[in-house]
PDB file with one MODEL, atoms N, CA, C and O in Angstrom:
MODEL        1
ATOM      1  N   UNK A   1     -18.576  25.816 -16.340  1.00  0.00           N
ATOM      2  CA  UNK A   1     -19.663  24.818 -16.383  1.00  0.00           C
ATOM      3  C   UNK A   1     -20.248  24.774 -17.800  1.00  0.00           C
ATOM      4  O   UNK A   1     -20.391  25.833 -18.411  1.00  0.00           O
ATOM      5  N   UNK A   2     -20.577  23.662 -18.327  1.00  0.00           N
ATOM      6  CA  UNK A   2     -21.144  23.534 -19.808  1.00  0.00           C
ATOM      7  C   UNK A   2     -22.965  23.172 -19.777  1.00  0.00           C
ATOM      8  O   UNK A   2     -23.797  22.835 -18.934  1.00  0.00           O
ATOM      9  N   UNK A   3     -22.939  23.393 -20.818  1.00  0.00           N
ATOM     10  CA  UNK A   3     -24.626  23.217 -21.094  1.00  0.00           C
ATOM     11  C   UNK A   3     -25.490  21.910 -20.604  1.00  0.00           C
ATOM     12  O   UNK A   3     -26.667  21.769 -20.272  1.00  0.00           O
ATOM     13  N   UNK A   4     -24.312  20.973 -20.717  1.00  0.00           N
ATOM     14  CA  UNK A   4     -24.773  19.649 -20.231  1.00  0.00           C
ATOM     15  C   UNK A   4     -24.928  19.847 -18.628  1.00  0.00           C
ATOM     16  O   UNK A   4     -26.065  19.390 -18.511  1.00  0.00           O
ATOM     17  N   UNK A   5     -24.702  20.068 -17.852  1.00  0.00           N
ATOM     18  CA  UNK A   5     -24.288  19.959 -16.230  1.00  0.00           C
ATOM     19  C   UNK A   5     -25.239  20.907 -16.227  1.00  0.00           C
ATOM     20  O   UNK A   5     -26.070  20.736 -15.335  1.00  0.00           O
ATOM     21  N   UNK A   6     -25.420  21.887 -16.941  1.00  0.00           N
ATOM     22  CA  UNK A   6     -26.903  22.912 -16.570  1.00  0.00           C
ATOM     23  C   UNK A   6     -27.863  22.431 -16.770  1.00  0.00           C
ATOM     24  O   UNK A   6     -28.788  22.799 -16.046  1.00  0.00           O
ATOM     25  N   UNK A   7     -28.149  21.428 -17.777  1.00  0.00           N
ATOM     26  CA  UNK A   7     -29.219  21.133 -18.249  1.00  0.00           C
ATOM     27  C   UNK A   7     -29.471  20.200 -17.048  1.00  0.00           C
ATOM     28  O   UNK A   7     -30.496  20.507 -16.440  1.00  0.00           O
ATOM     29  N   UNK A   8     -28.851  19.217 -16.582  1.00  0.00           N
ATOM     30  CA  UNK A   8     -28.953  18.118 -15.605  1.00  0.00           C
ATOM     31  C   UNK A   8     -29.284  19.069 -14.249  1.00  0.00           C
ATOM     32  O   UNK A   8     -30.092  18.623 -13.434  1.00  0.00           O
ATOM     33  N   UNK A   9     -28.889  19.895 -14.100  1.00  0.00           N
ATOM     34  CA  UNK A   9     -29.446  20.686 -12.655  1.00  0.00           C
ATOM     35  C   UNK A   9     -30.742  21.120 -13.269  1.00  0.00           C
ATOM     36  O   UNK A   9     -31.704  20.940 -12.523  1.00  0.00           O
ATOM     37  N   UNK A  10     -30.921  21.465 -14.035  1.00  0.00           N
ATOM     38  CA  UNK A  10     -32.627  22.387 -14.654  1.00  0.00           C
ATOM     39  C   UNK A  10     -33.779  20.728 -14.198  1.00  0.00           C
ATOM     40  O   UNK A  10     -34.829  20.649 -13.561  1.00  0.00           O
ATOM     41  N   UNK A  11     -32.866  19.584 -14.939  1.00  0.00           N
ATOM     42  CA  UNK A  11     -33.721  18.371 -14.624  1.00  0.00           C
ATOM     43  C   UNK A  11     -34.105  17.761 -13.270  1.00  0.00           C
ATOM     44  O   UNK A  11     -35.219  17.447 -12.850  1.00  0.00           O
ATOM     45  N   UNK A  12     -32.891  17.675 -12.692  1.00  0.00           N
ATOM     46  CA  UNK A  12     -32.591  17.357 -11.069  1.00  0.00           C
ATOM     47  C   UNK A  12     -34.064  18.064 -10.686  1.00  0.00           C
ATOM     48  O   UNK A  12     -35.128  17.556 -10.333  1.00  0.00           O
ATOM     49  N   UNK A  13     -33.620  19.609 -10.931  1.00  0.00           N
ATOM     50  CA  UNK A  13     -34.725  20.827 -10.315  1.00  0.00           C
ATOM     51  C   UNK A  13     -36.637  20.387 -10.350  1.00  0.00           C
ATOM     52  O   UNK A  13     -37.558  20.436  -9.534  1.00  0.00           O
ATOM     53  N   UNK A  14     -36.529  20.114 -11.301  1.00  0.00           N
ATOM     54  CA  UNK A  14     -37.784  19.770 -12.328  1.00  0.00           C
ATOM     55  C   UNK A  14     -38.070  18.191 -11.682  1.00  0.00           C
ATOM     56  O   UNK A  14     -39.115  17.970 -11.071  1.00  0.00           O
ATOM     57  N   UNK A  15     -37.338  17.438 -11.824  1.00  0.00           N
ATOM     58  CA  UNK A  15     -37.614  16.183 -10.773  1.00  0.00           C
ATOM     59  C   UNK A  15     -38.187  16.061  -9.552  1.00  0.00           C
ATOM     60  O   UNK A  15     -38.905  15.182  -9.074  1.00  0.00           O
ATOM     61  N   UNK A  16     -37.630  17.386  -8.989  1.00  0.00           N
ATOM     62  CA  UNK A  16     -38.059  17.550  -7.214  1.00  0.00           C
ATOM     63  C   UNK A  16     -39.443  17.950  -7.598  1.00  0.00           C
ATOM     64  O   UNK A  16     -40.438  17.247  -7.424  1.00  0.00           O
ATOM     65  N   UNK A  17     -39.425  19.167  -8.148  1.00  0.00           N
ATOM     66  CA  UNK A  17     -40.610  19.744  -8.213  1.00  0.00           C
ATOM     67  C   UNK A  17     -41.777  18.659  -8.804  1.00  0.00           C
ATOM     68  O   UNK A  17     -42.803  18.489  -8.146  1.00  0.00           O
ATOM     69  N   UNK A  18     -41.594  18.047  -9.886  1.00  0.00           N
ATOM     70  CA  UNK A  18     -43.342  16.926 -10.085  1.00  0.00           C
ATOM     71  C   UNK A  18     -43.171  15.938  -9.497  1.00  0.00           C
ATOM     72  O   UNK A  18     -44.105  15.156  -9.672  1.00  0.00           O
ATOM     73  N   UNK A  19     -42.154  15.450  -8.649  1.00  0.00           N
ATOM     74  CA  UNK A  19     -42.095  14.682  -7.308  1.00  0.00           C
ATOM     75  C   UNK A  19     -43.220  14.688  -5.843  1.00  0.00           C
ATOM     76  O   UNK A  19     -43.933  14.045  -5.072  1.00  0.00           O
ATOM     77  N   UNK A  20     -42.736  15.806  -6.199  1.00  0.00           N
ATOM     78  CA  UNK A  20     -43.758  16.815  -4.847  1.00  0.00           C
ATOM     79  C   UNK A  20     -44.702  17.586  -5.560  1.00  0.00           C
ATOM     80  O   UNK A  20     -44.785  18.710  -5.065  1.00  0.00           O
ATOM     81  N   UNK A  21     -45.476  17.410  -6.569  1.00  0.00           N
ATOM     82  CA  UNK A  21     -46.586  17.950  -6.998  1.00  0.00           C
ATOM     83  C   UNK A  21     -47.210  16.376  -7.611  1.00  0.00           C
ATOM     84  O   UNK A  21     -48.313  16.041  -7.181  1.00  0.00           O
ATOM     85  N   UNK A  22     -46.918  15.991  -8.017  1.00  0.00           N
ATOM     86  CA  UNK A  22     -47.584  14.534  -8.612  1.00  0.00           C
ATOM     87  C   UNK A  22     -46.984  13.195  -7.758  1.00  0.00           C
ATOM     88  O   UNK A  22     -45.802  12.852  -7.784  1.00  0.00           O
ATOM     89  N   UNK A  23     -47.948  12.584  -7.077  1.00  0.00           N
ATOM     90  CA  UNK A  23     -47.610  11.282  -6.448  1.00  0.00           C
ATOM     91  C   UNK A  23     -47.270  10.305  -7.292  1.00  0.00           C
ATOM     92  O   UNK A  23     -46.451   9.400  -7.128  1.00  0.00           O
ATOM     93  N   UNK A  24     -48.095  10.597  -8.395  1.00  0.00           N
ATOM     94  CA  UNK A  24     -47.693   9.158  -9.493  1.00  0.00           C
ATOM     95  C   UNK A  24     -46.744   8.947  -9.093  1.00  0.00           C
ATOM     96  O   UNK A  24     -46.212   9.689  -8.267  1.00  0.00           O
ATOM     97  N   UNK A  25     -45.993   7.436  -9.718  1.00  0.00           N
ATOM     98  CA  UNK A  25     -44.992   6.925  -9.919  1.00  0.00           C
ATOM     99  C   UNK A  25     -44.471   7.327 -11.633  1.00  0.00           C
ATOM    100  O   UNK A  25     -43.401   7.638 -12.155  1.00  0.00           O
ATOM    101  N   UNK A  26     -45.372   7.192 -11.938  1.00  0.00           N
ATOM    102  CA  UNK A  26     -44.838   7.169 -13.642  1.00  0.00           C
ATOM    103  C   UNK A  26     -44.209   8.437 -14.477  1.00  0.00           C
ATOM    104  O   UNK A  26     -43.529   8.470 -15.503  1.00  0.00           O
ATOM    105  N   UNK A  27     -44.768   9.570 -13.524  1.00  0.00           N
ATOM    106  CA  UNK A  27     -44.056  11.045 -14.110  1.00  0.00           C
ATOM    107  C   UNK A  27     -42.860  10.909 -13.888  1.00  0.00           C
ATOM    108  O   UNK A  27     -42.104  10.565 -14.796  1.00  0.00           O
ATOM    109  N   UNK A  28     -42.375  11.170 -12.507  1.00  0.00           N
ATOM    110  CA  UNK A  28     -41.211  10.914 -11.488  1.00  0.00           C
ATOM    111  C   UNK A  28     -39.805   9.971 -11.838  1.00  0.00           C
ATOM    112  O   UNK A  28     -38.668  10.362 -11.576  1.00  0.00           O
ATOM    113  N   UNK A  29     -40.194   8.363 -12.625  1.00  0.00           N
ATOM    114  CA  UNK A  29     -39.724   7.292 -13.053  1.00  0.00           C
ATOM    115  C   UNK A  29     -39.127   7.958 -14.447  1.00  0.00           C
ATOM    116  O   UNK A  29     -38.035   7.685 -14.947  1.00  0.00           O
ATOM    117  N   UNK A  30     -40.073   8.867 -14.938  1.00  0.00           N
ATOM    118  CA  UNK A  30     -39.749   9.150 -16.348  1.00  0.00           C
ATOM    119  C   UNK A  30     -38.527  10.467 -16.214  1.00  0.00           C
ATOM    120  O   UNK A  30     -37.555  10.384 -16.964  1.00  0.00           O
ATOM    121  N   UNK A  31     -38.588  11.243 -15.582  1.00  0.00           N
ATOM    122  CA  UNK A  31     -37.359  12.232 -15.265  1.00  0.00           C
ATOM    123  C   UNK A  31     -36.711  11.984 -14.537  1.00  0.00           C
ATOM    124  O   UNK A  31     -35.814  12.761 -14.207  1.00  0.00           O
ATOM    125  N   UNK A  32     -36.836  11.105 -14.117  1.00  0.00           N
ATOM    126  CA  UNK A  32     -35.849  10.269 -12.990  1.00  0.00           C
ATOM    127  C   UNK A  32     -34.752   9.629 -14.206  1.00  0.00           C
ATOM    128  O   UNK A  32     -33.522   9.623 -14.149  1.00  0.00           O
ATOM    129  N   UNK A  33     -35.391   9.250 -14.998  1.00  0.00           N
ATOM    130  CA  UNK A  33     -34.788   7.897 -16.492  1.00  0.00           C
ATOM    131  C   UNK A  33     -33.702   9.119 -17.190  1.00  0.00           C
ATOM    132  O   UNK A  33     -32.579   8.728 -17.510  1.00  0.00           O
ATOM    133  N   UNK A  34     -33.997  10.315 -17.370  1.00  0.00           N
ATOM    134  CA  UNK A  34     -33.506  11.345 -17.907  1.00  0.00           C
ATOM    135  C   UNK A  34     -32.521  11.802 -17.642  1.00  0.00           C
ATOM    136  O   UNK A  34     -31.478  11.698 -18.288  1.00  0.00           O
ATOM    137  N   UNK A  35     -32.714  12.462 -16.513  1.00  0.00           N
ATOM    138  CA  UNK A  35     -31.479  12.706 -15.282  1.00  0.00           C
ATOM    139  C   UNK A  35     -30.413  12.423 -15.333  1.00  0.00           C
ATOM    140  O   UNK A  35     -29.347  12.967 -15.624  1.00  0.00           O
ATOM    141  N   UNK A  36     -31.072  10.600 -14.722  1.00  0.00           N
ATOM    142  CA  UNK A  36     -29.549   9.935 -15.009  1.00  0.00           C
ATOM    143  C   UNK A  36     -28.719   9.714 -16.354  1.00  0.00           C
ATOM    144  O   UNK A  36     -27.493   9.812 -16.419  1.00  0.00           O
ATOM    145  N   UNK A  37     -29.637   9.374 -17.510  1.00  0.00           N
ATOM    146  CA  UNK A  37     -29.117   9.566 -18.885  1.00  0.00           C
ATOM    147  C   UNK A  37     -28.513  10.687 -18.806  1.00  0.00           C
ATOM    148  O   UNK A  37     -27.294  10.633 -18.966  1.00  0.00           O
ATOM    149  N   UNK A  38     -29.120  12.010 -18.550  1.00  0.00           N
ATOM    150  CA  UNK A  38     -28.281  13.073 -18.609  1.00  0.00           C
ATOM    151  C   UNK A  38     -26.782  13.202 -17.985  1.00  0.00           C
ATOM    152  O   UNK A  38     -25.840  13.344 -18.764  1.00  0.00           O
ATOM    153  N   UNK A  39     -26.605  13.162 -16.851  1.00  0.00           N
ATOM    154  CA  UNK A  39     -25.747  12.837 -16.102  1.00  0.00           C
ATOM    155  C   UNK A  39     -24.742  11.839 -16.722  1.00  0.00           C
ATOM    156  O   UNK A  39     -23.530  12.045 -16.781  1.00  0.00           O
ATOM    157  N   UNK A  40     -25.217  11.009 -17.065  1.00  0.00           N
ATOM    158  CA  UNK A  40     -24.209   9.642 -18.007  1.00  0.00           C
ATOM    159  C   UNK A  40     -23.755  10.387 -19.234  1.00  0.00           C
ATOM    160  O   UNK A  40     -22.605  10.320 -19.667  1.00  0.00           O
ATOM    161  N   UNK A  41     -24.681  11.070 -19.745  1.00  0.00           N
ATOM    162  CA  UNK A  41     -23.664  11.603 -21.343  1.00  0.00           C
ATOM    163  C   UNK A  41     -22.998  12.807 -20.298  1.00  0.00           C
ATOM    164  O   UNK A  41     -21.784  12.712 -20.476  1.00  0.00           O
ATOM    165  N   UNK A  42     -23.166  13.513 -19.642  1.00  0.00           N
ATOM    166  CA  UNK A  42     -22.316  14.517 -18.824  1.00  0.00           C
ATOM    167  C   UNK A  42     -21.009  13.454 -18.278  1.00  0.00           C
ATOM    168  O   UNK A  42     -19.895  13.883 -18.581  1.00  0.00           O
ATOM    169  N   UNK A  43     -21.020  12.570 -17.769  1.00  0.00           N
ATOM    170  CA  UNK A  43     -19.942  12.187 -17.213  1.00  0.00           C
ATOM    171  C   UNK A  43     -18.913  11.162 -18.334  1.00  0.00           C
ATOM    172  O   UNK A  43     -17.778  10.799 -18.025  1.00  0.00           O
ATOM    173  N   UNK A  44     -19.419  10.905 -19.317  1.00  0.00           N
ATOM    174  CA  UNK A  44     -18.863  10.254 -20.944  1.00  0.00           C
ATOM    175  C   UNK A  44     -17.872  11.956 -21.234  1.00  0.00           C
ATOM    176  O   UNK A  44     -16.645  12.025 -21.176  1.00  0.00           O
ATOM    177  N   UNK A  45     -18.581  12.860 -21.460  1.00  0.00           N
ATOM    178  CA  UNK A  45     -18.585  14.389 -22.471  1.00  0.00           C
ATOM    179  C   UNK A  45     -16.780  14.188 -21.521  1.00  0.00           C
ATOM    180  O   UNK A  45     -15.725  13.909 -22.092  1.00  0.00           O
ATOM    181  N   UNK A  46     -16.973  14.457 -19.905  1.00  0.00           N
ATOM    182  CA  UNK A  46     -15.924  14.816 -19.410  1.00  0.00           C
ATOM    183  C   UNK A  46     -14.625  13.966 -19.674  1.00  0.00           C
ATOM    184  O   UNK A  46     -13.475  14.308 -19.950  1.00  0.00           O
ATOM    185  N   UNK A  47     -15.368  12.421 -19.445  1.00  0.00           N
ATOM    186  CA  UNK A  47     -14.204  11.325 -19.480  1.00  0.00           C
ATOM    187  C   UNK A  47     -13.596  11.553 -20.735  1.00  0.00           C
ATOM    188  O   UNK A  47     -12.411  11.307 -20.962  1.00  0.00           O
ATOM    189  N   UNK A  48     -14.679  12.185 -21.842  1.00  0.00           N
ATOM    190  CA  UNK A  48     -13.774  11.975 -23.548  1.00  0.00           C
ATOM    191  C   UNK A  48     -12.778  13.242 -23.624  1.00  0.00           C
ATOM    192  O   UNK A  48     -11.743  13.174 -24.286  1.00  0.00           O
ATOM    193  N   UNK A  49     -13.188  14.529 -22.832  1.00  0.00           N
ATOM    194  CA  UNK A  49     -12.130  15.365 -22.729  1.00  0.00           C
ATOM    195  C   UNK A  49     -10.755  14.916 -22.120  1.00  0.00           C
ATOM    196  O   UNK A  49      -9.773  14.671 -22.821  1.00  0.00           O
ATOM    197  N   UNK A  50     -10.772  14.839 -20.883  1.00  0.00           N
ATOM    198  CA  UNK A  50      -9.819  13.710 -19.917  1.00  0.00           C
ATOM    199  C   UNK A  50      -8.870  13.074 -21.286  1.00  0.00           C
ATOM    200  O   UNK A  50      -7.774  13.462 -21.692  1.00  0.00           O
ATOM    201  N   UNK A  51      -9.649  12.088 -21.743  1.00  0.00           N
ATOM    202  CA  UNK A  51      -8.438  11.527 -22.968  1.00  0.00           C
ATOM    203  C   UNK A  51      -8.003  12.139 -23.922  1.00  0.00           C
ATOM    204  O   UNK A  51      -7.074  11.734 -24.621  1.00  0.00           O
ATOM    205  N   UNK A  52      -8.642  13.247 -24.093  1.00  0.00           N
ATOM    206  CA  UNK A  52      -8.507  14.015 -25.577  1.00  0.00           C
ATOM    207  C   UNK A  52      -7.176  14.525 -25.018  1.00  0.00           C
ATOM    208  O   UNK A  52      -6.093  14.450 -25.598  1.00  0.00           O
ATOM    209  N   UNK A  53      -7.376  14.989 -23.960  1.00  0.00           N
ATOM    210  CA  UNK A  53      -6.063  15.642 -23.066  1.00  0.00           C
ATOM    211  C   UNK A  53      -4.680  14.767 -22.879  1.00  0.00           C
ATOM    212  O   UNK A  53      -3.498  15.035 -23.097  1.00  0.00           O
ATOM    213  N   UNK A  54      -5.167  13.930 -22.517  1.00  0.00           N
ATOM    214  CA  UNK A  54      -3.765  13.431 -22.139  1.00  0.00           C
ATOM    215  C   UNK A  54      -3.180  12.293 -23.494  1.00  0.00           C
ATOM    216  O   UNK A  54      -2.301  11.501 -23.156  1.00  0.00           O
ATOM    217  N   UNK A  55      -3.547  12.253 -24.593  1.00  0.00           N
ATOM    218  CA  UNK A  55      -3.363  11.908 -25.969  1.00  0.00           C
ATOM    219  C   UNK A  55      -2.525  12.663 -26.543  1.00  0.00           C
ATOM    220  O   UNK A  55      -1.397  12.259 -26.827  1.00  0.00           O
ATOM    221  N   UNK A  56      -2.996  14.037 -26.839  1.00  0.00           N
ATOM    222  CA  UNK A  56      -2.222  15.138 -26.813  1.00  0.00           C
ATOM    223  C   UNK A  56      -0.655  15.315 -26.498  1.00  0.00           C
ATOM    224  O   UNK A  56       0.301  15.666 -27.191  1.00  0.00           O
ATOM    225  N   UNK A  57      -0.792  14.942 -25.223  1.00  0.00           N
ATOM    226  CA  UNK A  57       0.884  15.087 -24.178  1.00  0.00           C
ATOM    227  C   UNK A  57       1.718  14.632 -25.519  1.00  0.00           C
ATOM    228  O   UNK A  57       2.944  14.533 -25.480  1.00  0.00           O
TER     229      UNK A  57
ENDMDL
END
């Protein structure tokens, strides 16, 4: 597992938690925005390995 996919579970984690401690909308919206950014450069990081790999062959 790499730093990215940890970091996105530490966020996920952190999401639940001021979810359920702050009703706002606007905290929640904002690590919510993150997350998924995170997750998106996590799932880019993998796809660019994937090609790096099979370029290679």
């Amino acid at each position: 597992m790499n730093y990215i996919n940890l970091a996105c579970m530490f966020l996920s984690f952190g999401l639940l938690t001021i979810f359920a401690l702050h009703p706002m909308l606007v905290i929640p919206l904002v690590f919510l925005g993150l997350t998924i950014f995170c997750f998106w450069l996590a799932y880019w990081d993998n796809y660019d390995k994937k090609n790096n790999q099979n370029n290679k062959k």
